[in-house]
Short mmCIF file of C-alpha atoms and ligand atoms in Angstrom, two decimals:
data_model
loop_
_atom_site.label_atom_id
_atom_site.label_comp_id
_atom_site.label_asym_id
_atom_site.label_seq_id
_atom_site.Cartn_x
_atom_site.Cartn_y
_atom_site.Cartn_z
CA LEU A 25 -56.32 39.26 -120.78
CA ALA A 26 -56.79 35.54 -121.42
CA THR A 27 -56.31 34.60 -125.04
CA VAL A 28 -59.57 33.75 -126.77
CA LEU A 29 -58.56 31.00 -129.17
CA VAL A 30 -60.54 30.87 -132.40
CA LYS A 31 -59.96 28.67 -135.42
CA GLY A 32 -58.82 30.49 -138.55
CA VAL A 33 -57.65 29.46 -142.00
CA GLY A 34 -54.30 30.40 -143.47
CA LYS A 35 -52.61 29.92 -146.82
CA GLY A 36 -48.96 28.80 -146.75
CA VAL A 37 -45.98 29.68 -148.93
CA LEU A 38 -46.84 26.91 -151.41
CA GLY A 39 -50.46 28.12 -151.65
CA ASP A 40 -51.78 25.32 -149.43
CA GLU A 41 -54.61 26.08 -146.97
CA LYS A 42 -54.32 25.05 -143.34
CA GLU A 43 -56.19 25.57 -140.07
CA ILE A 44 -54.50 27.95 -137.64
CA ASN A 45 -55.26 29.03 -134.08
CA LEU A 46 -55.82 32.76 -133.61
CA ASP A 47 -56.40 34.96 -130.57
CA TYR A 48 -59.37 37.20 -131.26
CA ARG A 49 -59.06 40.42 -129.26
CA ASN A 50 -60.51 43.93 -129.69
CA GLY A 51 -61.50 43.29 -133.30
CA LYS A 52 -58.19 41.79 -134.43
CA TYR A 53 -57.10 38.17 -135.02
CA TYR A 54 -53.59 37.62 -133.62
CA MET A 55 -51.53 34.57 -134.66
CA ILE A 56 -51.10 33.14 -131.19
CA ASP A 57 -51.54 29.49 -130.29
CA ASP A 58 -51.48 28.28 -126.68
CA SER A 59 -53.27 25.00 -127.39
CA ARG A 60 -50.24 23.00 -126.20
CA ASN A 61 -50.58 22.88 -122.39
CA GLY A 62 -49.97 26.61 -122.15
CA VAL A 63 -46.88 26.78 -124.37
CA LYS A 64 -47.43 29.87 -126.53
CA ILE A 65 -46.53 29.78 -130.20
CA LYS A 66 -46.19 33.40 -131.32
CA THR A 67 -45.27 34.59 -134.81
CA TYR A 68 -44.02 38.09 -135.57
CA ASP A 69 -43.51 40.33 -138.58
CA ALA A 70 -39.96 41.72 -138.65
CA SER A 71 -40.45 43.56 -141.94
CA ASP A 72 -40.97 47.09 -140.64
CA VAL A 73 -38.40 47.16 -137.87
CA PRO A 74 -35.49 49.59 -138.03
CA GLU A 75 -32.06 48.24 -138.92
CA ILE A 76 -29.48 48.64 -136.18
CA ASP A 77 -26.92 49.35 -138.87
CA PHE A 78 -23.83 49.27 -136.65
CA ILE A 79 -24.38 45.56 -136.11
CA SER A 80 -26.27 45.04 -139.40
CA LYS A 81 -29.05 43.31 -137.55
CA TYR A 82 -32.72 44.20 -137.23
CA PHE A 83 -34.70 44.62 -134.03
CA LEU A 84 -36.46 41.40 -133.16
CA PRO A 85 -39.07 39.98 -132.78
CA GLY A 86 -41.00 42.79 -134.60
CA ASP A 87 -44.78 43.17 -134.42
CA ILE A 88 -47.04 40.25 -133.53
CA MET A 89 -48.68 39.09 -136.76
CA TYR A 90 -52.39 39.88 -136.90
CA ASP A 91 -55.15 40.27 -139.48
CA LYS A 92 -58.49 42.06 -139.34
CA ASP A 93 -60.28 38.80 -140.25
CA ASP A 94 -59.76 35.09 -139.56
CA VAL A 95 -58.76 34.18 -143.11
CA LEU A 96 -55.03 34.82 -143.59
CA ASP A 97 -54.68 34.25 -147.33
CA GLU A 98 -53.02 37.52 -148.38
CA GLU A 99 -49.41 37.33 -149.63
CA ILE A 100 -47.90 38.94 -146.51
CA TYR A 101 -49.23 36.18 -144.25
CA LYS A 102 -48.05 33.11 -146.18
CA SER A 103 -44.62 32.83 -144.58
CA ALA A 104 -46.07 33.56 -141.12
CA VAL A 105 -48.79 30.91 -141.55
CA ASP A 106 -46.17 28.23 -142.28
CA ALA A 107 -43.76 29.41 -139.56
CA HIS A 108 -46.68 29.18 -137.11
CA LYS A 109 -48.15 25.88 -138.25
CA TYR A 110 -44.79 24.14 -138.65
CA ALA A 111 -43.52 25.34 -135.25
CA GLY A 112 -46.58 23.55 -133.87
CA TYR A 113 -45.66 20.35 -135.71
CA VAL A 114 -42.09 20.56 -134.34
CA TYR A 115 -43.41 21.08 -130.79
CA ASP A 116 -45.71 18.08 -131.23
CA TYR A 117 -42.88 15.92 -132.63
CA TYR A 118 -40.64 16.51 -129.61
CA LYS A 119 -43.56 16.14 -127.15
CA ASN A 120 -45.14 13.02 -128.69
CA ASN A 121 -41.88 11.13 -129.34
CA PHE A 122 -39.76 12.12 -126.34
CA GLY A 123 -42.08 13.88 -123.88
CA ARG A 124 -40.12 17.12 -124.39
CA ASN A 125 -42.07 20.25 -123.41
CA SER A 126 -40.88 22.86 -125.92
CA ILE A 127 -37.39 23.97 -126.92
CA ASP A 128 -36.04 24.13 -123.34
CA ASP A 129 -38.18 21.25 -121.99
CA LYS A 130 -39.61 23.80 -119.54
CA GLY A 131 -42.49 25.04 -121.66
CA MET A 132 -40.84 28.18 -123.07
CA ASP A 133 -42.74 30.22 -125.66
CA ILE A 134 -41.90 29.42 -129.27
CA ILE A 135 -41.18 32.69 -131.06
CA SER A 136 -40.71 33.03 -134.82
CA SER A 137 -40.10 36.19 -136.84
CA VAL A 138 -40.67 36.27 -140.60
CA HIS A 139 -39.85 38.85 -143.32
CA TYR A 140 -36.46 39.39 -141.67
CA GLY A 141 -34.01 41.56 -143.65
CA ASN A 142 -34.36 42.15 -147.39
CA ASN A 143 -35.14 39.10 -149.54
CA LEU A 144 -32.73 37.00 -147.47
CA SER A 145 -32.45 33.34 -148.45
CA ASN A 146 -31.49 32.68 -144.88
CA ALA A 147 -32.92 31.29 -141.66
CA PHE A 148 -31.42 31.02 -138.20
CA TRP A 149 -31.89 30.45 -134.49
CA ASN A 150 -30.55 33.56 -132.74
CA GLY A 151 -30.20 32.00 -129.30
CA GLU A 152 -33.76 32.96 -128.31
CA GLN A 153 -36.02 32.58 -131.33
CA MET A 154 -36.32 31.46 -134.95
CA VAL A 155 -35.79 34.03 -137.69
CA TYR A 156 -36.67 33.63 -141.39
CA GLY A 157 -35.94 35.59 -144.52
CA ASP A 158 -38.27 35.92 -147.50
CA GLY A 159 -35.80 34.66 -150.07
CA ASP A 160 -35.52 36.48 -153.39
CA GLY A 161 -37.85 34.22 -155.37
CA LYS A 162 -34.86 32.85 -157.30
CA THR A 163 -32.46 31.35 -154.75
CA SER A 164 -35.38 30.51 -152.52
CA ALA A 165 -38.99 31.19 -151.70
CA PRO A 166 -39.74 32.29 -148.10
CA LEU A 167 -37.91 29.67 -146.04
CA THR A 168 -40.75 28.75 -143.68
CA GLY A 169 -42.42 26.98 -146.61
CA ALA A 170 -40.15 24.00 -145.89
CA LEU A 171 -41.06 22.00 -142.77
CA ASP A 172 -37.56 20.48 -142.70
CA ILE A 173 -36.10 24.01 -142.43
CA VAL A 174 -38.42 24.94 -139.53
CA GLY A 175 -37.49 21.65 -137.88
CA HIS A 176 -33.81 22.44 -138.53
CA GLU A 177 -34.04 25.87 -136.90
CA MET A 178 -36.02 24.78 -133.86
CA THR A 179 -33.61 21.88 -133.32
CA HIS A 180 -30.77 24.43 -133.09
CA GLY A 181 -32.70 25.67 -130.06
CA VAL A 182 -33.05 22.17 -128.56
CA THR A 183 -29.33 21.51 -129.13
CA ALA A 184 -28.45 24.77 -127.40
CA TYR A 185 -30.36 23.69 -124.27
CA GLU A 186 -28.96 20.15 -124.37
CA ALA A 187 -25.55 19.11 -125.79
CA GLY A 188 -24.54 22.71 -126.58
CA LEU A 189 -22.28 21.52 -129.45
CA GLU A 190 -20.10 24.60 -129.97
CA TYR A 191 -20.73 26.11 -133.43
CA GLN A 192 -17.31 25.51 -134.97
CA GLY A 193 -15.28 22.63 -136.41
CA GLN A 194 -16.53 19.08 -135.77
CA SER A 195 -18.89 19.98 -132.88
CA GLY A 196 -20.38 22.67 -135.10
CA ALA A 197 -20.80 20.23 -137.99
CA LEU A 198 -22.58 17.88 -135.56
CA ASN A 199 -24.77 20.80 -134.48
CA GLU A 200 -25.69 21.32 -138.12
CA SER A 201 -26.14 17.62 -138.79
CA PHE A 202 -28.51 17.07 -135.85
CA SER A 203 -30.63 19.95 -137.17
CA ASP A 204 -30.72 18.44 -140.67
CA VAL A 205 -31.48 14.99 -139.24
CA PHE A 206 -34.38 16.10 -137.01
CA GLY A 207 -35.69 18.39 -139.77
CA THR A 208 -35.81 15.31 -142.00
CA LEU A 209 -37.32 13.02 -139.31
CA ILE A 210 -40.03 15.62 -138.64
CA GLU A 211 -40.78 15.76 -142.37
CA PHE A 212 -41.16 11.95 -142.40
CA GLU A 213 -43.59 12.22 -139.47
CA TYR A 214 -45.78 15.10 -140.68
CA GLN A 215 -45.37 15.08 -144.47
CA PRO A 216 -44.86 11.35 -145.18
CA GLU A 217 -46.35 11.71 -148.65
CA LYS A 218 -43.47 13.92 -149.76
CA ALA A 219 -40.73 13.15 -147.22
CA ASP A 220 -37.21 12.75 -148.59
CA TYR A 221 -33.53 13.00 -147.67
CA LEU A 222 -33.18 16.50 -149.13
CA CYS A 223 -33.10 19.67 -147.00
CA GLY A 224 -35.12 22.71 -148.02
CA GLU A 225 -36.30 21.24 -151.33
CA ASP A 226 -39.76 22.80 -150.93
CA VAL A 227 -38.44 26.36 -151.10
CA TRP A 228 -34.99 26.13 -152.72
CA THR A 229 -34.75 27.60 -156.26
CA PRO A 230 -38.52 27.57 -156.95
CA ASN A 231 -37.86 27.59 -160.71
CA ILE A 232 -35.70 24.43 -160.63
CA LYS A 233 -37.25 21.09 -159.74
CA GLY A 234 -35.58 18.42 -157.63
CA ASP A 235 -32.72 20.42 -156.13
CA ALA A 236 -32.21 21.44 -152.50
CA LEU A 237 -29.94 23.12 -150.01
CA ARG A 238 -28.35 19.80 -148.94
CA ASP A 239 -28.74 16.08 -149.65
CA LEU A 240 -28.32 13.58 -146.79
CA GLN A 241 -28.42 10.54 -149.06
CA ASP A 242 -25.66 11.82 -151.33
CA PRO A 243 -24.12 14.97 -149.81
CA GLY A 244 -21.98 15.61 -152.89
CA SER A 245 -24.81 15.20 -155.41
CA ASP A 246 -25.63 17.76 -158.09
CA LYS A 247 -29.09 18.18 -156.47
CA ALA A 248 -27.42 19.88 -153.50
CA TYR A 249 -26.64 23.58 -153.58
CA SER A 250 -23.82 23.01 -151.13
CA LYS A 251 -21.83 19.97 -152.27
CA GLN A 252 -20.58 18.25 -149.15
CA PRO A 253 -18.12 15.43 -148.38
CA SER A 254 -19.67 12.09 -147.33
CA TYR A 255 -16.49 10.52 -145.91
CA MET A 256 -14.08 11.40 -143.11
CA LYS A 257 -11.15 11.20 -145.54
CA ASP A 258 -12.66 14.19 -147.37
CA TYR A 259 -13.11 16.37 -144.25
CA VAL A 260 -12.56 20.00 -145.30
CA ASN A 261 -10.24 22.02 -143.09
CA THR A 262 -11.27 25.64 -143.55
CA THR A 263 -11.72 28.78 -141.47
CA ASP A 264 -14.82 29.71 -143.49
CA ASP A 265 -18.30 29.13 -142.06
CA HIS A 266 -17.06 28.53 -138.49
CA GLY A 267 -14.70 25.85 -139.74
CA GLY A 268 -17.01 24.43 -142.40
CA VAL A 269 -20.00 23.53 -140.23
CA HIS A 270 -22.35 23.48 -143.28
CA ILE A 271 -19.76 21.59 -145.34
CA ASN A 272 -18.50 18.84 -143.03
CA SER A 273 -22.00 18.11 -141.70
CA GLY A 274 -22.27 16.02 -144.87
CA ILE A 275 -20.26 13.27 -143.19
CA PRO A 276 -22.53 12.68 -140.14
CA ASN A 277 -25.50 13.43 -142.44
CA LYS A 278 -24.52 10.52 -144.71
CA ALA A 279 -24.22 8.27 -141.65
CA ALA A 280 -27.66 9.36 -140.46
CA TYR A 281 -29.16 8.62 -143.90
CA LEU A 282 -27.74 5.08 -143.69
CA VAL A 283 -29.25 4.61 -140.21
CA ILE A 284 -32.69 5.94 -141.20
CA ASN A 285 -32.66 3.83 -144.37
CA SER A 286 -31.83 0.76 -142.28
CA ILE A 287 -34.05 1.04 -139.16
CA GLY A 288 -36.54 3.78 -140.09
CA PRO A 289 -37.22 7.35 -138.88
CA LYS A 290 -38.95 6.52 -135.57
CA LYS A 291 -36.14 4.37 -134.10
CA THR A 292 -33.48 6.72 -135.51
CA GLY A 293 -35.22 9.59 -133.70
CA GLN A 294 -35.09 7.74 -130.38
CA ILE A 295 -31.37 7.00 -130.73
CA TYR A 296 -30.45 10.51 -131.93
CA TYR A 297 -32.56 12.25 -129.26
CA ARG A 298 -30.99 10.18 -126.47
CA ALA A 299 -27.48 10.97 -127.78
CA LEU A 300 -28.30 14.70 -128.03
CA THR A 301 -29.76 14.93 -124.53
CA THR A 302 -27.72 12.37 -122.57
CA TYR A 303 -24.22 11.90 -124.01
CA LEU A 304 -23.14 14.71 -126.34
CA THR A 305 -21.51 17.85 -124.88
CA ASN A 306 -20.38 21.20 -126.24
CA LYS A 307 -17.00 19.94 -127.47
CA SER A 308 -18.05 16.53 -128.82
CA ASN A 309 -16.37 15.58 -132.12
CA PHE A 310 -17.43 13.08 -134.81
CA TYR A 311 -15.88 10.11 -132.96
CA ASP A 312 -17.68 11.16 -129.73
CA ALA A 313 -20.90 11.19 -131.76
CA ARG A 314 -20.23 7.63 -132.92
CA LEU A 315 -19.79 6.55 -129.27
CA ALA A 316 -22.83 8.55 -128.08
CA LEU A 317 -25.10 7.08 -130.76
CA LEU A 318 -23.81 3.52 -130.19
CA GLN A 319 -24.34 3.89 -126.43
CA SER A 320 -27.85 5.26 -127.03
CA ALA A 321 -28.67 2.37 -129.39
CA GLU A 322 -27.36 -0.09 -126.78
CA ASP A 323 -29.37 1.59 -123.98
CA ILE A 324 -32.61 1.39 -125.97
CA TYR A 325 -32.29 -1.72 -128.17
CA GLY A 326 -29.36 -3.68 -126.70
CA LYS A 327 -25.83 -4.28 -127.97
CA ASP A 328 -26.73 -7.33 -130.00
CA SER A 329 -29.51 -5.59 -131.95
CA LYS A 330 -29.96 -4.65 -135.59
CA GLU A 331 -30.39 -1.03 -134.46
CA TYR A 332 -26.95 -1.06 -132.80
CA ARG A 333 -25.39 -2.70 -135.86
CA ALA A 334 -27.07 -0.13 -138.16
CA VAL A 335 -25.35 2.70 -136.28
CA GLU A 336 -22.02 0.83 -136.19
CA ASN A 337 -22.12 0.02 -139.92
CA ALA A 338 -23.15 3.59 -140.81
CA PHE A 339 -20.28 5.23 -138.94
CA ASP A 340 -17.85 2.60 -140.28
CA SER A 341 -19.09 3.38 -143.82
CA VAL A 342 -18.33 7.10 -143.58
CA GLY A 343 -14.97 6.48 -141.92
CA ILE A 344 -15.78 7.74 -138.40
CA LYS A 345 -14.14 4.91 -136.43
C1 S3B B 425 -31.96 23.85 -143.59
C2 S3B B 425 -32.00 25.21 -142.94
C3 S3B B 425 -30.67 25.93 -143.05
O1 S3B B 425 -29.64 25.44 -143.38
O2 S3B B 425 -30.79 27.28 -142.70
C4 S3B B 425 -29.71 28.08 -142.95
C5 S3B B 425 -29.65 28.81 -144.17
C6 S3B B 425 -30.72 28.66 -145.20
C7 S3B B 425 -28.57 29.68 -144.39
C8 S3B B 425 -27.58 29.81 -143.42
C9 S3B B 425 -27.63 29.07 -142.22
C10 S3B B 425 -28.68 28.19 -141.99
C11 S3B B 425 -28.74 27.36 -140.73
O3 S3B B 425 -29.80 27.34 -140.05
O4 S3B B 425 -27.72 26.70 -140.41
CA1 CA B 426 -36.85 17.34 -147.15
ZN1 ZN B 427 -28.33 25.24 -139.15
#
C-alpha cells in the first residue's frame, strides 16, 4: 500500500508544536515520512516490548508510532515527535551540505525507537537504528528533545558506514567527538537562535539551568556533567567506557570548538565531513585526525588559507602534534 502522506501537528519534549508528516491508513495516523526522495523516516514505540533478560536488552524497534488523530500532543508522543522531526533535520543537513543520501548514502530508512528501557537517561546507535530512553525527569528529560543528541546518534551511523573508527581508545574518542561536533553543527544550522557549544543542554537536568552532558568550548567546565580533559597531556588512560571514549573526546572536541569559532560552522562541516568520509579509518588516532583534517582543509581551501591555519592552530593548541 502506498503511503498517503498527510500533514499533522505534534508537540515536542519541550512543549513546542511542530508540523509532522503522517501516513493515514485504515483510520490511523502513522508517524512515517517518505518526503525525502523515498527515504523513509519511521519512529517506533519500544515501551511495551518484552525484555530479553539474558542480554538485558529489549526487542527493537517496537511498534510503529501511530495516533487515532493527526494531532500528536499527548504526553506519550512528545519524544517520538522530536525523534521524528529531528531525524528529518539531520537527513536534510547531510543531504543539503554534502549530497549524502541518508545514513549509508544509499537511501536507507531512518529508524528511531523511543521509550526504550525504564527511565533511561541514555541514547545510542545500535548498529542499525537510533534508540532513546525517556530519562527520569531529574538526570534528563526524554533525550530526543535535544537536536544535538539526535544529530550525535545519527552521526554514529554515518561514521559506522564511513571511517568506522573502532569504539575504543583514541579511535573511539574520535568516534564520539565527530558525533558531538556534527550534533553541534546541526544545531547551529537548524536552531541558530539557541545554538551553543554544549551537548544535550536542552534535556539534561531539566531542573538546573545552563548545564549539559558535555561542553566543547571548555570540556572541563562545571557546566559539563562529564568533566573532560582539553589537552593531550591530560589524556586519561582507563579501561572504563571502552578506554574513556566519552572522556578523552574532550581533547578533539576542544580543537573542534577552536576551528568552529575561527572559521564558522559551515566551513568546519565541510572539512570534518571530508575527513570522516575520505581519510579517517577504523584505527585512526588523534594524530591521524590532525593529518586528515589538515589534508581536507588543504583539498578544499588550499594550504595557504585561513581555514588550514585554523585547523593547524587548533590541534597545536590542544597538544595533538
Ligand atoms: C550527546 C548524546 C550522547 O552522548 O548519548 C549518550 C548518552 C546520553 C549516554 C551514553 C552514551 C551516549 C552516546 O551516544 O555516546
Ligand atoms: Ca547544544
Ligand atoms: Zn556517542
